[in-house]
Coordinates of C-alpha atoms and ligand atoms in Angstrom, one line a residue:
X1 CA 116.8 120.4 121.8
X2 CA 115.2 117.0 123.6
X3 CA 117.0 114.1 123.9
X4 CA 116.7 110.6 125.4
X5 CA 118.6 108.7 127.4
X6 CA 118.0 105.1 127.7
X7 CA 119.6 102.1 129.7
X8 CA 119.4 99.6 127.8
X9 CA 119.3 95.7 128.8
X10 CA 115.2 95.2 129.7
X11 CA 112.8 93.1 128.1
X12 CA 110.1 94.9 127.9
X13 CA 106.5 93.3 128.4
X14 CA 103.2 94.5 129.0
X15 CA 100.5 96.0 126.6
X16 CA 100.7 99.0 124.1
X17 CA 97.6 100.5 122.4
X18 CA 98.0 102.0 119.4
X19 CA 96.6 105.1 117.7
X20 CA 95.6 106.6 114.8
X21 CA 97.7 106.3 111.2
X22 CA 100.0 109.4 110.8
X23 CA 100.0 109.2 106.8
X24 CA 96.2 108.1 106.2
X25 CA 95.6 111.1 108.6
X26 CA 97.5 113.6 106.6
X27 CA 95.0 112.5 103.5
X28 CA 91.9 112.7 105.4
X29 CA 92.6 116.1 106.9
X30 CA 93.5 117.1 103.7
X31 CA 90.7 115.6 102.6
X32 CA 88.1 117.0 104.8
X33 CA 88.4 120.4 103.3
X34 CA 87.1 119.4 100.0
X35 CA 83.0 119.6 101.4
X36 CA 81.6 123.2 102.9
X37 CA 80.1 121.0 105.7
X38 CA 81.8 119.9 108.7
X39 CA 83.4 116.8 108.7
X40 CA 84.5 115.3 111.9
X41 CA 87.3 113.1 112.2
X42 CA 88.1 110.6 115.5
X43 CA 91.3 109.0 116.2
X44 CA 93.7 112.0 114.9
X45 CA 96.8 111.1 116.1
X46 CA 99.0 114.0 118.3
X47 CA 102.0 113.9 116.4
X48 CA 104.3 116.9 114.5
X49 CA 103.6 116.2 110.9
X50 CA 99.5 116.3 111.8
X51 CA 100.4 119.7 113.7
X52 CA 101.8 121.3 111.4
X53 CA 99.6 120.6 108.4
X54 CA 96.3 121.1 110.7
X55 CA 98.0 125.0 111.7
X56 CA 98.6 125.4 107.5
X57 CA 94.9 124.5 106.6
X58 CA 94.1 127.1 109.9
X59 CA 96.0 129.5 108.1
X60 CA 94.3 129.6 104.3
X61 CA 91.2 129.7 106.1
X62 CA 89.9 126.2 107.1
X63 CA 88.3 126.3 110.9
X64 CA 89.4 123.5 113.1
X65 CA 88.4 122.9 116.3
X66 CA 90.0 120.0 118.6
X67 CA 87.4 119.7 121.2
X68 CA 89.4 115.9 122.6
X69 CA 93.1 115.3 121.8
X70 CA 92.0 112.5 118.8
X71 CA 89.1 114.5 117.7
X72 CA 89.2 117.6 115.3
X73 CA 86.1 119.1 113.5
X74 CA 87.1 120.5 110.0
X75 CA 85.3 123.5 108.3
X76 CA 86.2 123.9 104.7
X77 CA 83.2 126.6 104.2
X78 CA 85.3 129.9 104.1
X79 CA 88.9 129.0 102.8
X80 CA 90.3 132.5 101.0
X81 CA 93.0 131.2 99.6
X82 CA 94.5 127.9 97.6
X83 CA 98.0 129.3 98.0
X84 CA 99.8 127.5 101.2
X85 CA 103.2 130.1 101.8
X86 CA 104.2 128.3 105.0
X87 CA 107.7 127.6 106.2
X88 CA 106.4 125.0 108.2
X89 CA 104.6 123.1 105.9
X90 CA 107.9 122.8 103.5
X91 CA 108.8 120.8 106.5
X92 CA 106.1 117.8 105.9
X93 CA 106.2 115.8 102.6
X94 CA 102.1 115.2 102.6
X95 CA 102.0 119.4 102.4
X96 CA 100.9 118.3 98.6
X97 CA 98.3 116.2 99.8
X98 CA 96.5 120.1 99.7
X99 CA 97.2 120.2 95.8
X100 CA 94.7 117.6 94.7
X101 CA 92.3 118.3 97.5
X102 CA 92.2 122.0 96.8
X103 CA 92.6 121.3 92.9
X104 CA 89.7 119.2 93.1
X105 CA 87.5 121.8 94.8
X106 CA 88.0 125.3 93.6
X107 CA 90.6 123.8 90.5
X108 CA 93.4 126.1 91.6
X109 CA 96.3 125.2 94.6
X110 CA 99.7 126.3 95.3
X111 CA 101.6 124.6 97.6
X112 CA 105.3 124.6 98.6
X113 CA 107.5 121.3 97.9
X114 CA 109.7 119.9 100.6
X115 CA 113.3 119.9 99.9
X116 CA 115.4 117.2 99.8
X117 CA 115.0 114.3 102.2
X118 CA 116.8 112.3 104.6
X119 CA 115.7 109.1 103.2
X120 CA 116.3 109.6 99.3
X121 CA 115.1 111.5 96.4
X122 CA 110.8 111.8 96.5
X123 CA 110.1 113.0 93.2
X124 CA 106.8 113.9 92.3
X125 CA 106.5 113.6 88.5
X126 CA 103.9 111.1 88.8
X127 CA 101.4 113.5 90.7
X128 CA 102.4 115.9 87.8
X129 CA 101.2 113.5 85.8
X130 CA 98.0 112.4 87.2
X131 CA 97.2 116.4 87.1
X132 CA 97.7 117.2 83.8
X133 CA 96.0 114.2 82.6
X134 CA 92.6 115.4 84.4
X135 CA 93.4 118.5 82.8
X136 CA 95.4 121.0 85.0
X137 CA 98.2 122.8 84.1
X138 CA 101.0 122.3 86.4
X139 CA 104.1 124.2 87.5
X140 CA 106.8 124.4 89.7
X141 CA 107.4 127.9 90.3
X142 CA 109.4 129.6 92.9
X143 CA 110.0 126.1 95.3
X144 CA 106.2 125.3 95.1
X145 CA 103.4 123.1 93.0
X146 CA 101.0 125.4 91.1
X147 CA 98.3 123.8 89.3
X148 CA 95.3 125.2 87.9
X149 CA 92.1 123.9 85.4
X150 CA 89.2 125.3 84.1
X151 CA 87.6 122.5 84.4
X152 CA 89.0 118.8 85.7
X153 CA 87.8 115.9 83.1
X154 CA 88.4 111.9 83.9
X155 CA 91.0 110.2 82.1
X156 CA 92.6 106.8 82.1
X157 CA 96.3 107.2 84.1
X158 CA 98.5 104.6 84.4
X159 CA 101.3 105.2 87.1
X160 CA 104.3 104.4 85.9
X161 CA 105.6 103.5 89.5
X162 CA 103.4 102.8 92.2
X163 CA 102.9 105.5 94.5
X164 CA 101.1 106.1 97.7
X165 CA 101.2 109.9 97.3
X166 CA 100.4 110.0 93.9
X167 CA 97.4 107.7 94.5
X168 CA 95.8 109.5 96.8
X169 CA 95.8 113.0 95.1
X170 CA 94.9 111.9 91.9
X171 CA 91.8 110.6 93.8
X172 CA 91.4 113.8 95.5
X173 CA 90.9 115.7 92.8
X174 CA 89.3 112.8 90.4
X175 CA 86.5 113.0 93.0
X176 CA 85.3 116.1 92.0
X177 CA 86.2 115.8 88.1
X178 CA 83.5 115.2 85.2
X179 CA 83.5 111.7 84.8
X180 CA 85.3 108.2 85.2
X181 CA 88.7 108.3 86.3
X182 CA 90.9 104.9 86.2
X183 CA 93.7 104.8 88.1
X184 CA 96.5 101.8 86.9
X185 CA 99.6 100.5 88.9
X186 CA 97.6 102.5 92.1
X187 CA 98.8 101.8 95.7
X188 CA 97.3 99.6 97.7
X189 CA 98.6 100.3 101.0
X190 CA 96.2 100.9 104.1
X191 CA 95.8 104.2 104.0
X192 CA 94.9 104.4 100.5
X193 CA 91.5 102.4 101.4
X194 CA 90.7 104.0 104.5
X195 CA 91.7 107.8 102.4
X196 CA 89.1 105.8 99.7
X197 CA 86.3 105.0 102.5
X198 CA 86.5 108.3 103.8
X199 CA 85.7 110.0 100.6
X200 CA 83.2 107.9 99.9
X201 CA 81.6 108.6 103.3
X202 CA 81.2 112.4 101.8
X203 CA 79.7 111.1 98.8
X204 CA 82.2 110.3 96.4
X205 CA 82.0 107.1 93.9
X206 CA 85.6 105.3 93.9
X207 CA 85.6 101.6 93.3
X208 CA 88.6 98.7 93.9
X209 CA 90.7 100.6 96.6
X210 CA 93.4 97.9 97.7
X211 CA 93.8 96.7 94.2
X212 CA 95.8 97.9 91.8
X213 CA 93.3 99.6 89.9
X214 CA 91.4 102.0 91.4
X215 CA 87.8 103.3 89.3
X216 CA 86.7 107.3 90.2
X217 CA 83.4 108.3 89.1
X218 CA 83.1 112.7 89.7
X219 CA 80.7 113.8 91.6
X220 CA 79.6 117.5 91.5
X221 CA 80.3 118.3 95.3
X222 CA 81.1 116.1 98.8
X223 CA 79.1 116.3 101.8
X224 CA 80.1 116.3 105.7
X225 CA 80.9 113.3 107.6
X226 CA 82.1 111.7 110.5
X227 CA 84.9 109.5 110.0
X228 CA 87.2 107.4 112.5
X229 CA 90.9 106.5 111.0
X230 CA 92.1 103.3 110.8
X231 CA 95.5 102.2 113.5
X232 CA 98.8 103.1 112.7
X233 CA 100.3 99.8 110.7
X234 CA 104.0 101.3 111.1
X235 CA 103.5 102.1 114.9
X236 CA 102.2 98.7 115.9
X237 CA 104.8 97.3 113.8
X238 CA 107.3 99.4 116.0
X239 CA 106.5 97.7 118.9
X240 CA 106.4 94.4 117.7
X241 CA 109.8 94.3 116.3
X242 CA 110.6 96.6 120.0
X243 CA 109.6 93.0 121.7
X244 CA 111.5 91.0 118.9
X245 CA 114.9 92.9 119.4
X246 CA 114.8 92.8 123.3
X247 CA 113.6 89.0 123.7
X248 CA 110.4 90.7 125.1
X249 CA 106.6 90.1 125.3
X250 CA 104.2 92.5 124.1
X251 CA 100.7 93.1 122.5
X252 CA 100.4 95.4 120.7
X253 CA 96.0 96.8 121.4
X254 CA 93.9 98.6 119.3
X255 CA 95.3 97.5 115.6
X256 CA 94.0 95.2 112.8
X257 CA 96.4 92.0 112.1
X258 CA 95.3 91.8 108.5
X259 CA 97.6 95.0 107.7
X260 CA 100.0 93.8 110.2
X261 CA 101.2 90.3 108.1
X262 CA 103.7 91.7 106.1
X263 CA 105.5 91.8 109.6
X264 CA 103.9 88.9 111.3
X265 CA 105.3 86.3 108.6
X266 CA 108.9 88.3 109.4
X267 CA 108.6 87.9 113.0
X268 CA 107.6 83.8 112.4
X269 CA 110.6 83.7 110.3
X270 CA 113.0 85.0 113.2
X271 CA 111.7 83.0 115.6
X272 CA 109.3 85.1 117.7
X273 CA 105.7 83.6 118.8
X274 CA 103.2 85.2 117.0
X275 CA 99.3 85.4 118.3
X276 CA 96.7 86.8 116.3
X277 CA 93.6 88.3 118.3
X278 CA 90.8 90.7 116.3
X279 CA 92.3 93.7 117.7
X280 CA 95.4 92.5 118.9
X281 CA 98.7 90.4 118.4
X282 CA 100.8 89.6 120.7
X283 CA 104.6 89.2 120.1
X284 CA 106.8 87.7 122.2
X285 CA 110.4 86.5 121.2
X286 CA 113.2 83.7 122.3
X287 CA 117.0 84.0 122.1
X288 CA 118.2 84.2 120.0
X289 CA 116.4 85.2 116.8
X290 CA 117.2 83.8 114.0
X291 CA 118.5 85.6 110.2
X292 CA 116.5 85.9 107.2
X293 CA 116.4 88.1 104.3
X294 CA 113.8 91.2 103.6
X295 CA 112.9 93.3 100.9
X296 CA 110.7 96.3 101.2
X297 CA 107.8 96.5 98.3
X298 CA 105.0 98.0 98.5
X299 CA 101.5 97.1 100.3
X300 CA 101.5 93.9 100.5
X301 CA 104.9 93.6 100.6
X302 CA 107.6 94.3 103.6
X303 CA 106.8 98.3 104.3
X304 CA 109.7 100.7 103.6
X305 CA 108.9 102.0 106.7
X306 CA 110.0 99.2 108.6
X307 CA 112.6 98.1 107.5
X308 CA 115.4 100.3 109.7
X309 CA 113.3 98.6 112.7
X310 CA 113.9 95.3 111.2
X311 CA 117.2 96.0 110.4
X312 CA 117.9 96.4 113.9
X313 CA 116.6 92.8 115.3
X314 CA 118.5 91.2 112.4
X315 CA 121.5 92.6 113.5
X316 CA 120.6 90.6 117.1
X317 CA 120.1 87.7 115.5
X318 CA 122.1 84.5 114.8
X319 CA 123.9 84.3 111.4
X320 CA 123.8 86.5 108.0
X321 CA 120.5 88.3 107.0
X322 CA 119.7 90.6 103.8
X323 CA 117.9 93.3 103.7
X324 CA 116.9 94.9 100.6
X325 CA 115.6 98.6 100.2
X326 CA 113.4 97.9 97.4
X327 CA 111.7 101.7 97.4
X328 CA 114.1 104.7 98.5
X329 CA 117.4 104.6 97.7
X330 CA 119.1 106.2 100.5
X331 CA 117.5 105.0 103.6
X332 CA 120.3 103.4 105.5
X333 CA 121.9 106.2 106.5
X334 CA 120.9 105.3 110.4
X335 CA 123.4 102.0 109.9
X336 CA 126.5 104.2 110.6
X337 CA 125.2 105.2 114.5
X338 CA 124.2 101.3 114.8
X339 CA 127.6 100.4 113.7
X340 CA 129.2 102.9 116.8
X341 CA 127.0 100.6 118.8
X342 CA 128.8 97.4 117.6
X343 CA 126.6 96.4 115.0
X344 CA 128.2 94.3 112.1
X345 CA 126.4 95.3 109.2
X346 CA 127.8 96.4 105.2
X347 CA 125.8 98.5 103.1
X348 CA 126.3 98.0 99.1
X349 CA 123.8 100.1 96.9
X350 CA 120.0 99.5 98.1
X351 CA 121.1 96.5 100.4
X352 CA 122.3 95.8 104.1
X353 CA 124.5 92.6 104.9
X354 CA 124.4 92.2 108.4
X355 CA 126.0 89.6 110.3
X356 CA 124.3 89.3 113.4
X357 CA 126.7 89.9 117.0
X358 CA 125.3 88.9 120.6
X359 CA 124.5 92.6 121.8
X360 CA 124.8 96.3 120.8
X361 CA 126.5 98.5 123.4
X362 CA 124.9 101.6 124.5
X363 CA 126.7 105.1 122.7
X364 CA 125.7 108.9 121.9
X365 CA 124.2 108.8 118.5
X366 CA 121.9 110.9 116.4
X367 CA 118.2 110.3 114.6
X368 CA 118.8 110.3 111.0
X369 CA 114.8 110.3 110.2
X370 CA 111.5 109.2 111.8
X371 CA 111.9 105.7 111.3
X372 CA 115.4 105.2 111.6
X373 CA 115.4 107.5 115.1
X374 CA 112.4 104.7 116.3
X375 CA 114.8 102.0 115.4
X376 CA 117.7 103.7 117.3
X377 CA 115.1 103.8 120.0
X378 CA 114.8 99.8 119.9
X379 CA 118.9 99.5 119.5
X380 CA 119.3 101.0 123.0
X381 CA 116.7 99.4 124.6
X382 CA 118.3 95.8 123.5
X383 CA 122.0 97.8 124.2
X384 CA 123.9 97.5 127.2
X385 CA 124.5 100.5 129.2
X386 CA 123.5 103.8 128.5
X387 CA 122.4 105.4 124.4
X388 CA 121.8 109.2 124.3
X389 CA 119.7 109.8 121.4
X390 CA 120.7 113.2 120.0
X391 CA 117.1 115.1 118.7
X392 CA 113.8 113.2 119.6
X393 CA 112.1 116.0 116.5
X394 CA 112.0 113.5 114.0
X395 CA 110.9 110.6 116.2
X396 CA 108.0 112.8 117.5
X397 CA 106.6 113.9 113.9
X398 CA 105.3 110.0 113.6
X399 CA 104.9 108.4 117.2
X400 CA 102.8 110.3 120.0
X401 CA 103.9 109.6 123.8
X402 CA 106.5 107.3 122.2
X403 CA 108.8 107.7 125.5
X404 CA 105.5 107.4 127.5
X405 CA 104.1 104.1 125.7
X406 CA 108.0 102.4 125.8
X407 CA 107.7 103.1 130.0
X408 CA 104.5 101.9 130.3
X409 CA 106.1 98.8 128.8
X410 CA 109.1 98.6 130.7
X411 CA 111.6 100.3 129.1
X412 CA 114.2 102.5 130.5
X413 CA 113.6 106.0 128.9
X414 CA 113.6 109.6 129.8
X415 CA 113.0 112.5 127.8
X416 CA 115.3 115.5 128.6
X417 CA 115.9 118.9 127.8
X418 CA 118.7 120.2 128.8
X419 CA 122.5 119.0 130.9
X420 CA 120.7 119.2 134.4
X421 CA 117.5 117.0 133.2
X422 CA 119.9 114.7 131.8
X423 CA 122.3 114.5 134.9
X424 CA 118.9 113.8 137.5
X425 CA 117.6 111.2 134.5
X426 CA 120.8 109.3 134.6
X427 CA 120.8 108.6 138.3
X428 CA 116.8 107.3 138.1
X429 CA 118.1 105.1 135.0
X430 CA 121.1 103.6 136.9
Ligands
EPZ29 C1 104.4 107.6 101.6 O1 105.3 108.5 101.0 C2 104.6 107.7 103.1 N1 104.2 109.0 103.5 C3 106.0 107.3 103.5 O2 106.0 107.3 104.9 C4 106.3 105.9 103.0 O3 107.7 105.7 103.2 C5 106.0 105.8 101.5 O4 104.7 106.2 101.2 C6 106.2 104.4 100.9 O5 105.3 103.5 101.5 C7 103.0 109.4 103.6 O6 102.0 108.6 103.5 C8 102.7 110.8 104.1 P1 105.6 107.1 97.3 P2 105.2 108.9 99.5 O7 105.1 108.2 96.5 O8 103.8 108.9 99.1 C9 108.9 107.3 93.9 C10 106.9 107.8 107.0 O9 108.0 107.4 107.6 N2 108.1 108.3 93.3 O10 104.8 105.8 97.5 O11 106.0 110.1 99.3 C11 109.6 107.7 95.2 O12 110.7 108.5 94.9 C12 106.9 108.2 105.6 O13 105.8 107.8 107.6 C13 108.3 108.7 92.0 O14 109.3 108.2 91.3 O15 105.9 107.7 98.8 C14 109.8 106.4 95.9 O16 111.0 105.8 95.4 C15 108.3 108.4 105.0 N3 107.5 109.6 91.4 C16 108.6 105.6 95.5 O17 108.1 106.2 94.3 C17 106.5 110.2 92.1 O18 105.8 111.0 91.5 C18 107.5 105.5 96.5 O19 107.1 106.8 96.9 C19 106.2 109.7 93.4 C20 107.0 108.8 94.0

């Protein structure tokens, strides 16, 4: 099992580019197999959860080629079957983005559920619902999502709780329905437009992506494309806060600010320097950062996703700050290993009370989840001494050449494998 060690104490500085976005990747891919044409798709990012749902579609038949690292060419032509039986794929929570993609083109998909989840209950009765009301019947049967139609009609949903998943595969499959779907209460993040624009691109008809109300008109089939995805909002936002919590100064290459303010007006409130470019922004940050108080919402509110990273600064900076876990109810499960490294923070319910102390100090801890390992990640860069982070398998299903990318910027992390790597890493950290 990999681990890294880290000295912590560096500020780091330089530049970062980021790549493409992990979750409006898993929709596309998904996506792509819903035309018999090829569709070719640029800045894939290499990371687990795009793995392992690329070898699942390879295994019901979709061909994939990956002729670059951030370029795969999808074949949907010859796909024998709708059923998914993969122990991997039970492993990645977008696994059912393959329901409403194959549901939309040959009206049939089975699909295993992931189990329970690190950060909190992710039930999925609202893509149940956006199925049957096109028409499918839906099942769970035997740890996975059946659904089947004879034929998918539009209808009028309104989601009773905004989702990002449900969004997107009521889409999906609306694409391909006979016609007008509306979509009510939809999600508005990111990768909901750029899942939109992509369809679109292979000849779908959806209207008002970003808003809350999102207008499908069927079309009989989709045609092949070639599509580039969007930067990854919760990376970028990685390193920015990276450059809050160490006092550093970083830009952050290759995103688009707009998707990026939710943090931006964070940052501003802590007391970092803030410069917007087209592609960039640049972050650097004094000491000490000041508190505030965040709750996580959906698009355009504070991202769920960020908010172990914020979590992290805050507990650097000067005074009491709130944070409020407005989406999943069990996502500060990574406080307890920043506590062993001399945070001051209380959890009550969905919210954090941290009162913010000069330093952390380095410790062994372990990654809870993706987010919460990345923010462990910042902890020990900000810590003194030495953090061995237990299990980099979580961190490396969301961030490609994270330890790679953290160097490059100055930080003070190796990668190891086993007790020898770790005793040779040690002395080139000292
Ligand atoms: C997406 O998950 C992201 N995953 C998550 O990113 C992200 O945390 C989340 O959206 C919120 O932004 C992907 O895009 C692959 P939801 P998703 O459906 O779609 C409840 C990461 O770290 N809900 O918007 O599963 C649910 O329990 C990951 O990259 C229902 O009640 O999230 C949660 O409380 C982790 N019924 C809330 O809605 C449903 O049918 C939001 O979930 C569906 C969801």
């Amino acid at each position: 099992m990999d681990r890294y060690a880290i000295m912590g104490g560096t500020r780091l500085q330089g530049e970062v580019p980021i790549g493409g976005a992990k979750n409006a990747a898993l929709a596309i891919l998904a996506a792509a197999v819903m035309t018999n044409e090829p569709v070719r798709i640029e800045n894939v990012p290499d990371v687990t959860d795009i793995n392992v749902l690329l070898k699942a579609m390879e295994r019901i038949g979709v061909k994939i080629e990956r002729p670059e690292r951030h370029l795969v060419i999808i074949d949907g032509s010859r796909i024998e079957s709708c059923i998914i039986d993969d122990e991997y794929l039970k492993r990645i929570r977008a696994s059912y983005y393959l329901v409403g993609a194959l549901l939309g083109k040959n009206k049939q998909a089975e699909v295993p559920l992931p189990g329970g989840c690190n950060i909190g209950v992710r039930a999925i009765d609202q893509h149940i619902k956006g199925f049957s009301a096109l028409g499918a019947k839906v099942r769970i049967l035997h740890g996975s999502i059946a659904a089947q139609a004879d034929e998918l009609r539009g209808n009028h949903i309104f989601l009773d709780k905004v989702s990002v998943g449900a969004t997107i595969n009521i889409m999906m499959a609306s694409s391909l329905a006979s016609g007008k779907t509306i979509i009510e209460n939809a999600a508005k993040e990111p990768h909901v437009v750029d899942l939109a624009n992509f369809l679109n691109s292979m000849g779908a008809n959806i209207k008002g992506a970003g808003t809350d109300v999102i207008r499908i008109r069927g079309v009989e089939k989709l045609h092949g494309t070639d599509y580039a995805i969007i930067p990854d909002q919760i990376e970028a936002g990685t390193y920015m806060l990276a450059s809050a919590a160490t006092h550093g100064d970083v830009l952050v290459r290759g995103v688009i600010p707009k998707h990026l303010e939710c943090i931006t007006a964070k940052l501003c409130e802590i007391g970092c320097h803030i410069t917007e470019y087209d592609d960039a922004v640049r972050v650097s940050a004094p000491e000490p950062l000041t508190s505030t108080q965040v709750k996580t919402l959906p698009y355009p509110g504070f991202p769920t996703d960020m908010q172990p990273q914020i979590t992290v600064a805050l507990g650097l900076a000067q005074g009491t700050s709130i944070v409020t876990e407005g989406i999943f109810e069990n996502r500060f499960k990574y406080v307890d290993e920043l506590i062993r490294m001399g945070a001051s923070i209380k959890v009550e319910g969905n919210m954090a009370v941290i009162s913010g102390v000069p330093r952390y100090s380095g410790a062994s801890i372990t990654a809870p989840d993706l987010r919460a390992g990345a923010a462990l990640v910042i902890a020990a860069m900000a810590a003194e001494g030495e953090t061995i982070i237990e299990d980099t398998r979580f961190i490396e299903r969301g961030y490609e050449d994270f330890e790679l990318k953290l160097r490059a910027i100055g930080a003070k992390i190796e990668k190891v494998s086993s007790d020898r790597e770790l005793k040779k890493a040690r002395l080139r950290l000292a």
